[in-house]
Short mmCIF file of C-alpha atoms in Angstrom, two decimals:
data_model
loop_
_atom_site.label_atom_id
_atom_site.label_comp_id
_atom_site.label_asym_id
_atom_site.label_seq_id
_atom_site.Cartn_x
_atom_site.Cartn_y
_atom_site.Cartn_z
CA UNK A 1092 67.61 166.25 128.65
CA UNK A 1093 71.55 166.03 129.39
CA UNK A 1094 73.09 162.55 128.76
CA UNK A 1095 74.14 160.83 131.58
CA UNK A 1096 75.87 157.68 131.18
CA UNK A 1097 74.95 155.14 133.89
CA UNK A 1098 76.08 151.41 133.66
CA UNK A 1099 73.15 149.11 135.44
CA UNK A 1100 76.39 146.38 135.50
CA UNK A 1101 78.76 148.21 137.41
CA UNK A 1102 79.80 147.28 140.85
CA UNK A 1103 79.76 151.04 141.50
CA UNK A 1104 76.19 152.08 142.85
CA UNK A 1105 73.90 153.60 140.74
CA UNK A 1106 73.20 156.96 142.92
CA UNK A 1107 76.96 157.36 142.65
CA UNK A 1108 77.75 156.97 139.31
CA UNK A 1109 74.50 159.36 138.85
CA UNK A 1110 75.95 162.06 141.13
CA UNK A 1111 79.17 161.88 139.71
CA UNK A 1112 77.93 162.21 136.17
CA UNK A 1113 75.42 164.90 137.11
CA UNK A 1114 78.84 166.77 138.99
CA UNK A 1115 80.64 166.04 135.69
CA UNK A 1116 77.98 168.10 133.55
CA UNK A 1117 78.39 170.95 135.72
CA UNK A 1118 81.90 171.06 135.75
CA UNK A 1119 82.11 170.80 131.96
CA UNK A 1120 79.31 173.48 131.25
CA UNK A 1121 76.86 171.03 129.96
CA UNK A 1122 74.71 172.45 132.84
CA UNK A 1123 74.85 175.66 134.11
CA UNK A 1124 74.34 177.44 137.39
CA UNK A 1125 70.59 177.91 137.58
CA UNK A 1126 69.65 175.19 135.09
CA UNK A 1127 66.93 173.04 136.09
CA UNK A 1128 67.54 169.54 136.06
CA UNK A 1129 65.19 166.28 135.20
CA UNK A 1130 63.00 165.44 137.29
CA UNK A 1131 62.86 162.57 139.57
CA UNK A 1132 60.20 161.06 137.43
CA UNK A 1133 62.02 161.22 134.23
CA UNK A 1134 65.24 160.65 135.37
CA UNK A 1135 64.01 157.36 136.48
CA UNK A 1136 61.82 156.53 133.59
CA UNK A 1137 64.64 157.63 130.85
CA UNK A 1138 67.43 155.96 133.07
CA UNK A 1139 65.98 152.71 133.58
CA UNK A 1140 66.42 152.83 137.62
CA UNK A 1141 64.08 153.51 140.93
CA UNK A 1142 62.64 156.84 141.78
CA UNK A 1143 64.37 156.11 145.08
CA UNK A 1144 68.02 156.38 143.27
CA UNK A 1145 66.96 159.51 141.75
CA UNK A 1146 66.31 160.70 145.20
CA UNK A 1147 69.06 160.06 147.31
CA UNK A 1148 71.79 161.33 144.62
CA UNK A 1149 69.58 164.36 144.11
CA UNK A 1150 69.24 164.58 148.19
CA UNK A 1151 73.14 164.41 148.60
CA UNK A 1152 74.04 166.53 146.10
CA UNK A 1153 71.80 168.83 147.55
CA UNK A 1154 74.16 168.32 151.04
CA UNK A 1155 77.27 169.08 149.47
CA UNK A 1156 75.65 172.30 148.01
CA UNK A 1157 75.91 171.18 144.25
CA UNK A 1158 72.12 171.00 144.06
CA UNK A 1159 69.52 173.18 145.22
CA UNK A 1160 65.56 172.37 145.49
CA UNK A 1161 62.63 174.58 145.12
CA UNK A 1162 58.90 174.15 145.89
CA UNK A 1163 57.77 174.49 142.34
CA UNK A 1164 60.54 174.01 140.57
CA UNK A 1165 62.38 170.78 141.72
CA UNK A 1166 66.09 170.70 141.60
CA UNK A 1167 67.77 173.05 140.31
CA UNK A 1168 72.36 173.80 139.69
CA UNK A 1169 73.26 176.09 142.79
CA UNK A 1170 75.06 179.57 142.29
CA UNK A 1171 78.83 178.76 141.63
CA UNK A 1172 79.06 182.38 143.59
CA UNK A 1173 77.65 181.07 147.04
CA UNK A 1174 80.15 178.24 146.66
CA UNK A 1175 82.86 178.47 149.97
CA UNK A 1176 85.70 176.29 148.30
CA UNK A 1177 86.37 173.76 145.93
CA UNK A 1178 86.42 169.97 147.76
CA UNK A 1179 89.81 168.30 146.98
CA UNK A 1180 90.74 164.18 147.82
CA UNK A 1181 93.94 163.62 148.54
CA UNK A 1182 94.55 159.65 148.14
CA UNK A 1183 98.26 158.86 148.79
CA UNK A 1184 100.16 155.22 147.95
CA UNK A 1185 101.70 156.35 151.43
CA UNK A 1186 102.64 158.84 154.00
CA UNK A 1187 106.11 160.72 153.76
CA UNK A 1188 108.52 163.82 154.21
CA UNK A 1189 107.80 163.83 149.88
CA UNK A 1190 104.05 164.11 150.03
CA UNK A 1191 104.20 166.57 152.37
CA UNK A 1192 106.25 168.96 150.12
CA UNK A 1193 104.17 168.17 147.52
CA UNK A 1194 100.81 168.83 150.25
CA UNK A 1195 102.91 171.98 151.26
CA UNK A 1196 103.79 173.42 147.24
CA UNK A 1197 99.79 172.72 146.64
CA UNK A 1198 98.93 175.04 149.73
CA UNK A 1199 101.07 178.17 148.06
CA UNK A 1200 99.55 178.37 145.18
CA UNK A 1201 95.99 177.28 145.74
CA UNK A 1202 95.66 179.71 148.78
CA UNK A 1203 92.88 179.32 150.79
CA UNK A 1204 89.98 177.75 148.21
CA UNK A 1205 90.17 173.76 149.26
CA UNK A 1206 88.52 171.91 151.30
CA UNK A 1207 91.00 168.87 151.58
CA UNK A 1208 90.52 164.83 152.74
CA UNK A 1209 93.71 162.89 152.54
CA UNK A 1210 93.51 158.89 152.25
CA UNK A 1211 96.25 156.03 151.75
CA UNK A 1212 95.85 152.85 150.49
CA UNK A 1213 99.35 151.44 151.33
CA UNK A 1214 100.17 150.61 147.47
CA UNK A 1215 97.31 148.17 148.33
CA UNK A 1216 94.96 147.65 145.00
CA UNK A 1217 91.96 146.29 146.82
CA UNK A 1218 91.77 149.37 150.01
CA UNK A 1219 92.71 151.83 146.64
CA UNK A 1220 89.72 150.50 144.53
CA UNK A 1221 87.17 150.33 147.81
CA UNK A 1222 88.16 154.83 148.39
CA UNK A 1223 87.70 155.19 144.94
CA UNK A 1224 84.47 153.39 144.90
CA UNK A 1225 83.00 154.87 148.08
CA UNK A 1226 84.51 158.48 146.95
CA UNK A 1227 82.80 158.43 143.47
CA UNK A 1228 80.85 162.16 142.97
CA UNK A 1229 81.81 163.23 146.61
CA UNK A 1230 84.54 165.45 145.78
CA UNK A 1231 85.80 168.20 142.52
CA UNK A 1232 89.04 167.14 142.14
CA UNK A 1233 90.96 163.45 142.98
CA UNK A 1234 94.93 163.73 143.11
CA UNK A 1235 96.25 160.64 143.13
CA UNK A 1236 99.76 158.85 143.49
CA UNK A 1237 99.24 155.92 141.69
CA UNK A 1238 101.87 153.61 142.90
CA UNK A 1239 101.42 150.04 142.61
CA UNK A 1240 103.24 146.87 142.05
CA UNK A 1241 104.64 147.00 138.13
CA UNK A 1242 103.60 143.64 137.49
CA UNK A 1243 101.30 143.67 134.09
CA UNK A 1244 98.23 142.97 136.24
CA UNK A 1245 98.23 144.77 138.70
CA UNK A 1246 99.03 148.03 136.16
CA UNK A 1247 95.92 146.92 134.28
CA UNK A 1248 94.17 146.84 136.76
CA UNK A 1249 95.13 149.99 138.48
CA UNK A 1250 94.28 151.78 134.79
CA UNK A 1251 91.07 150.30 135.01
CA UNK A 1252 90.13 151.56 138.27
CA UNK A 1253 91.81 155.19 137.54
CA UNK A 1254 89.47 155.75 134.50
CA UNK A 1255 86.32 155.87 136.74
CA UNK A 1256 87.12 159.10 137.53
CA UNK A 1257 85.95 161.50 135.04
CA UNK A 1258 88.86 163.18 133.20
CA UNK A 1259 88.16 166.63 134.13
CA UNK A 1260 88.29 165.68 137.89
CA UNK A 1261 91.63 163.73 138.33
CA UNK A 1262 95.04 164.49 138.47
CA UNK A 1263 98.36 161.95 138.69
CA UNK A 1264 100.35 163.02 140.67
CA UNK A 1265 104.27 161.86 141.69
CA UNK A 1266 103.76 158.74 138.88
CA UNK A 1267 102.09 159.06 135.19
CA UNK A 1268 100.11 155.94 134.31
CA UNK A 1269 99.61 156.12 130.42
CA UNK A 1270 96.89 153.45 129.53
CA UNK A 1271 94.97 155.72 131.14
CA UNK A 1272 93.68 157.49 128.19
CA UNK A 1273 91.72 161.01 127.92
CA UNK A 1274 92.49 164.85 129.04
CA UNK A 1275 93.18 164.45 132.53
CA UNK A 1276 96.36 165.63 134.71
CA UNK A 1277 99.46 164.88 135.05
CA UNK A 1278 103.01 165.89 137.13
CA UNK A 1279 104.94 163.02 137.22
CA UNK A 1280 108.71 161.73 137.37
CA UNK A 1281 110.45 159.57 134.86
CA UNK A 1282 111.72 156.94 137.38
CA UNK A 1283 113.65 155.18 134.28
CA UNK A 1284 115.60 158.04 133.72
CA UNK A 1285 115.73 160.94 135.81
CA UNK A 1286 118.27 159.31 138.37
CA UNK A 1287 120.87 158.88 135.28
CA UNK A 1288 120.23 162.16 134.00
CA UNK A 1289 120.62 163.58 137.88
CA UNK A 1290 123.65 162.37 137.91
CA UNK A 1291 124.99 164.01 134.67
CA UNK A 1292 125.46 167.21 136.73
CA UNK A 1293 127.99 165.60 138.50
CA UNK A 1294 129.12 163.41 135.87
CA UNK A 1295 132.95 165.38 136.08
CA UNK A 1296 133.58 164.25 139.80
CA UNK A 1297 132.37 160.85 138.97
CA UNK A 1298 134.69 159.72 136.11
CA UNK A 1299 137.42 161.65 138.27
CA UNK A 1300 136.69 158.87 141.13
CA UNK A 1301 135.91 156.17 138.50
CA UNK A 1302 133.78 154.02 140.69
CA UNK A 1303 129.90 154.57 142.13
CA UNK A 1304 128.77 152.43 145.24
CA UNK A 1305 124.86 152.58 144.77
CA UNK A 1306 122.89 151.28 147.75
CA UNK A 1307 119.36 150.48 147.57
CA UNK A 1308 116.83 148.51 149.55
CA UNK A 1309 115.58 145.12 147.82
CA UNK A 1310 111.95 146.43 148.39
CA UNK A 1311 112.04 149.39 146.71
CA UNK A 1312 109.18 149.53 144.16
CA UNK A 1313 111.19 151.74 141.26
CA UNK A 1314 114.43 150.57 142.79
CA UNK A 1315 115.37 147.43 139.72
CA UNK A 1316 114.26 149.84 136.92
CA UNK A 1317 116.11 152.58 138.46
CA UNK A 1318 118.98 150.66 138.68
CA UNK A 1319 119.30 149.33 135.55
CA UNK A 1320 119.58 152.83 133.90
CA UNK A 1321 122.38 153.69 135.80
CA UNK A 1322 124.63 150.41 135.05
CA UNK A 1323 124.16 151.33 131.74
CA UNK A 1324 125.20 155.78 132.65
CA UNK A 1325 128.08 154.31 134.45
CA UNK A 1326 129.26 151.56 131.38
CA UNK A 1327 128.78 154.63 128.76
CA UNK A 1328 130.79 157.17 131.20
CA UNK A 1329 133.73 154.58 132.25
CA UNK A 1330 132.40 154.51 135.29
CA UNK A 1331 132.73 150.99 137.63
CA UNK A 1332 129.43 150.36 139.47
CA UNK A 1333 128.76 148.23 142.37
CA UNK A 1334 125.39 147.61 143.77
CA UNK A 1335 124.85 147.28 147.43
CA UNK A 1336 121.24 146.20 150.06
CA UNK A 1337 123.34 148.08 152.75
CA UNK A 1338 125.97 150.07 153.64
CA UNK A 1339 129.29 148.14 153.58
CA UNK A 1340 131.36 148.14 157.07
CA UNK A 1341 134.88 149.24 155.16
CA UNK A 1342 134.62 152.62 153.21
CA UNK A 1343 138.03 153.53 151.26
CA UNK A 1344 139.05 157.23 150.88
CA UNK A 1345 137.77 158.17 147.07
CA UNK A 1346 134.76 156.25 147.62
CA UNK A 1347 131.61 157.08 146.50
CA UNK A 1348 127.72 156.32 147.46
CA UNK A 1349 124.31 156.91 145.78
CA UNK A 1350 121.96 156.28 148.67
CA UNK A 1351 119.50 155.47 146.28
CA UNK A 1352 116.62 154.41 149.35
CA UNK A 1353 116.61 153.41 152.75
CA UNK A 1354 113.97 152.92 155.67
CA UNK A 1355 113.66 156.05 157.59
CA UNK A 1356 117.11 157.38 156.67
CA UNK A 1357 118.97 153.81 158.82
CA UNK A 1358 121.23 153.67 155.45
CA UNK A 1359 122.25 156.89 155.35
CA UNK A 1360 123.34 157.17 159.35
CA UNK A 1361 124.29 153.36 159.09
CA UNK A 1362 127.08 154.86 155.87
CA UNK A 1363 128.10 157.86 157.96
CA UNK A 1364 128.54 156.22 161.43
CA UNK A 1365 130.99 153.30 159.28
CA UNK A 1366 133.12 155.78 157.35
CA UNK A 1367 133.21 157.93 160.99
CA UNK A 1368 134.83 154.62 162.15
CA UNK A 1369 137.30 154.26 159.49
CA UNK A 1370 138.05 157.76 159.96
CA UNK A 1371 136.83 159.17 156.84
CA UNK A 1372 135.40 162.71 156.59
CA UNK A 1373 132.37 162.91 154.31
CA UNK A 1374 132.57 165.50 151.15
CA UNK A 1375 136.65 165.48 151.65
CA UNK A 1376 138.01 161.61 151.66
CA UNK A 1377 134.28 160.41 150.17
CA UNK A 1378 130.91 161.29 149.12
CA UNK A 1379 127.40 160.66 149.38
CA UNK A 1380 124.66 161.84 146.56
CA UNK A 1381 121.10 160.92 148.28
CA UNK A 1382 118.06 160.48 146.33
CA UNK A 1383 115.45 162.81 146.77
CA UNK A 1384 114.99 166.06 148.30
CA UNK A 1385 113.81 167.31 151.58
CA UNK A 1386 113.96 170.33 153.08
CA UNK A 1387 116.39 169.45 155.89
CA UNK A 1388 118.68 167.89 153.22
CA UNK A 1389 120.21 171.57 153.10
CA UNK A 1390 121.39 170.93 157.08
CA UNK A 1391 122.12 166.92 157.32
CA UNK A 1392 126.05 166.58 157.18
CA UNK A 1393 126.57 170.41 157.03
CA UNK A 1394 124.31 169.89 153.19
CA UNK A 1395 123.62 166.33 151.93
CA UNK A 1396 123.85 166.71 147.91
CA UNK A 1397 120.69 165.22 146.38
CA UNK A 1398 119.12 163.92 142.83
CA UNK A 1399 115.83 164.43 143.32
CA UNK A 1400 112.11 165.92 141.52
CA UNK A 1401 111.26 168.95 142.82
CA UNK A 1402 108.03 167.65 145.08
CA UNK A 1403 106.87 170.89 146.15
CA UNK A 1404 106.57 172.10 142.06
CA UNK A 1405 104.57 168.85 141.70
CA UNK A 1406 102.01 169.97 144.44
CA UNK A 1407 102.22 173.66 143.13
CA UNK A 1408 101.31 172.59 139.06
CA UNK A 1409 98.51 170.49 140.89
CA UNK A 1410 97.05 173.47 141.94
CA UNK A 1411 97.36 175.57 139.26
CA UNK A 1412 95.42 172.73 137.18
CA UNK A 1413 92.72 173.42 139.37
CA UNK A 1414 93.07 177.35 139.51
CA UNK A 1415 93.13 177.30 135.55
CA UNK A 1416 90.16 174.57 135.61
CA UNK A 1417 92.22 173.28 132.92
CA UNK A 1418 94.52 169.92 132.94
CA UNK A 1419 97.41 169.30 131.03
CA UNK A 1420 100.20 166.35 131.86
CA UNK A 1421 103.73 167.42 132.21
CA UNK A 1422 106.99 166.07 133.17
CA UNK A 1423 108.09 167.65 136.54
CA UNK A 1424 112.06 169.07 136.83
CA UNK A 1425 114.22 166.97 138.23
CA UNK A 1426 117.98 167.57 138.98
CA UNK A 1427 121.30 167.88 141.22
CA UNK A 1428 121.17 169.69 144.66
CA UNK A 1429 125.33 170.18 144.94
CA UNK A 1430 126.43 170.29 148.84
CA UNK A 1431 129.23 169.53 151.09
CA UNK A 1432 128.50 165.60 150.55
CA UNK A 1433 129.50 165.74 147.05
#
């Protein structure tokens, strides 16, 4: 008999942590397509649990085509063959132009084999723990954007939850939580340093102008640690750096902005429409670098220049985890888009 690894004293139901371990076994060869498994009987003897359990895991694993029964022969592993597509969950901190790239880059290179869900929790730890909970052994593959408050608690606590899923099955996406330990995936940004090394590419212009006006949002999750990287860039490059919640009503010819965040883009039209009045022409008297890239960044102000991870790579190395049926954690390019702005 396989081991399966059930825990009578987790809050996670026992016919879920028994179809996810049974789903795990497959995945990793331990059983095969065609292999019988144990019977109801001695699945609930060996395990410790009811012959009830048994049967509803068995029953929906048998739904979602994992399982097949036989008169005679009990359950058996279905034919990988007769399998449509491979069942992917999608859980999001949030909705935005970013996930969709990376939704968009996972579509062109995983083709047509996914069947996809999409949840989002909202950065909320309690809603994130109840979809993983309820979405235990219901789906091949979890990609997750594991964004959370970067208190030491929550963190913990966020790692704790994360290593429920097995390994083989879950993917990080966007954000790398390391206390996580084991062979899952990875394709994550380096939100302590990227930004500064972004703005390397245009390090040149910057010492030329000798100032940087960066303007970020007192919410912003990564906005502090972000921050704090690039007073030190500036300090090492000569550069004077002033930190700003909005965009300031008087812009000077030679200045220059990193719209680091801002809700719905309000920063970025509130910058433009106050260096419009003080008759400034963006890219020629100042300039704007925004952080991260979207696809109509090429178009906004005749090309907004951007720092930014390339979101739609992150959704395409996704895939190929899944294509390969192999995971590996990797650090996903991030850079300079140069454009009229800048």
């Amino acid at each position: 008999m396989i081991a399966l690894n059930i825990d009578l004293e987790s809050k996670i139901a026992v016919y879920k942590q028994l179809m996810s371990e049974i789903t795990s076994a497959i995945l990793d060869g331990r059983l095969k397509s065609g292999d019988i498994v144990p019977s109801m009987n001695e699945l609930s003897e060996e395990l410790g649990i009811s012959k009830e359990t048994v049967k509803r895991a068995y029953g929906l694993l048998r739904e979602k085509g994992i399982l097949e029964a036989q008169q005679g022969k009990g359950f058996y592993v279905a034919d990988d063959s007769k399998k449509d597509s491979i069942s992917v969950l999608f859980i999001f901190d949030k909705l935005s132009t970013y996930k969709q790239e990376v939704v968009h880059g996972f579509h062109q290179e995983i083709k047509d084999k996914t069947e996809e869900t999409m949840l989002v929790f909202n950065q909320d730890l309690d809603l994130f723990e109840y979809f993983i909970n309820e979405n235990l052994g219901r789906f091949d593959y979890y990609i997750i954007s594991p964004h959370f408050h970067l208190d030491e608690a929550s963190q913990k606590r966020a790692a704790k939850i994360l290593r429920r899923i097995p390994n083989h099955k879950l993917i990080m996406i966007d954000k790398w939580i390391p206390e996580v330990p084991g062979n899952y995936g990875a394709v994550y940004q380096d939100f302590e340093n990227d930004a500064a090394n972004g703005l390397l590419e245009g390090l040149g212009k910057l010492k030329a102008l000798g100032k940087l006006n960066v303007i970020t949002l007192p919410s912003s999750l990564y906005g502090p640690v972000i921050c704090k990287k690039i007073a030190t860039f500036c300090k090492e490059n000569g550069i004077k750096v002033n930190f700003l919640s909005e965009a300031p009503k008087d812009i000077h010819k030679g200045d220059a902005f990193l719209m680091l965040n801002s809700q719905l883009d309000s920063g970025l039209i509130a910058l433009w429409e106050n260096a419009n009045a003080c008759g400034l022409k963006v890219g020629e008297d100042y300039c704007i670098i925004s952080y991260n890239e979207t696809q109509i960044d090429a178009i906004v102000l005749n090309g907004l220049t951007t720092i930014s991870t390339d979101f739609a790579e992150m959704g395409r190395e996704a895939a190929r985890m899944i294509n390969d049926r192999k995971m590996w954690k990797t650090h996903c390019p991030f850079g300079m888009n140069k454009r009229n702005t800048f």
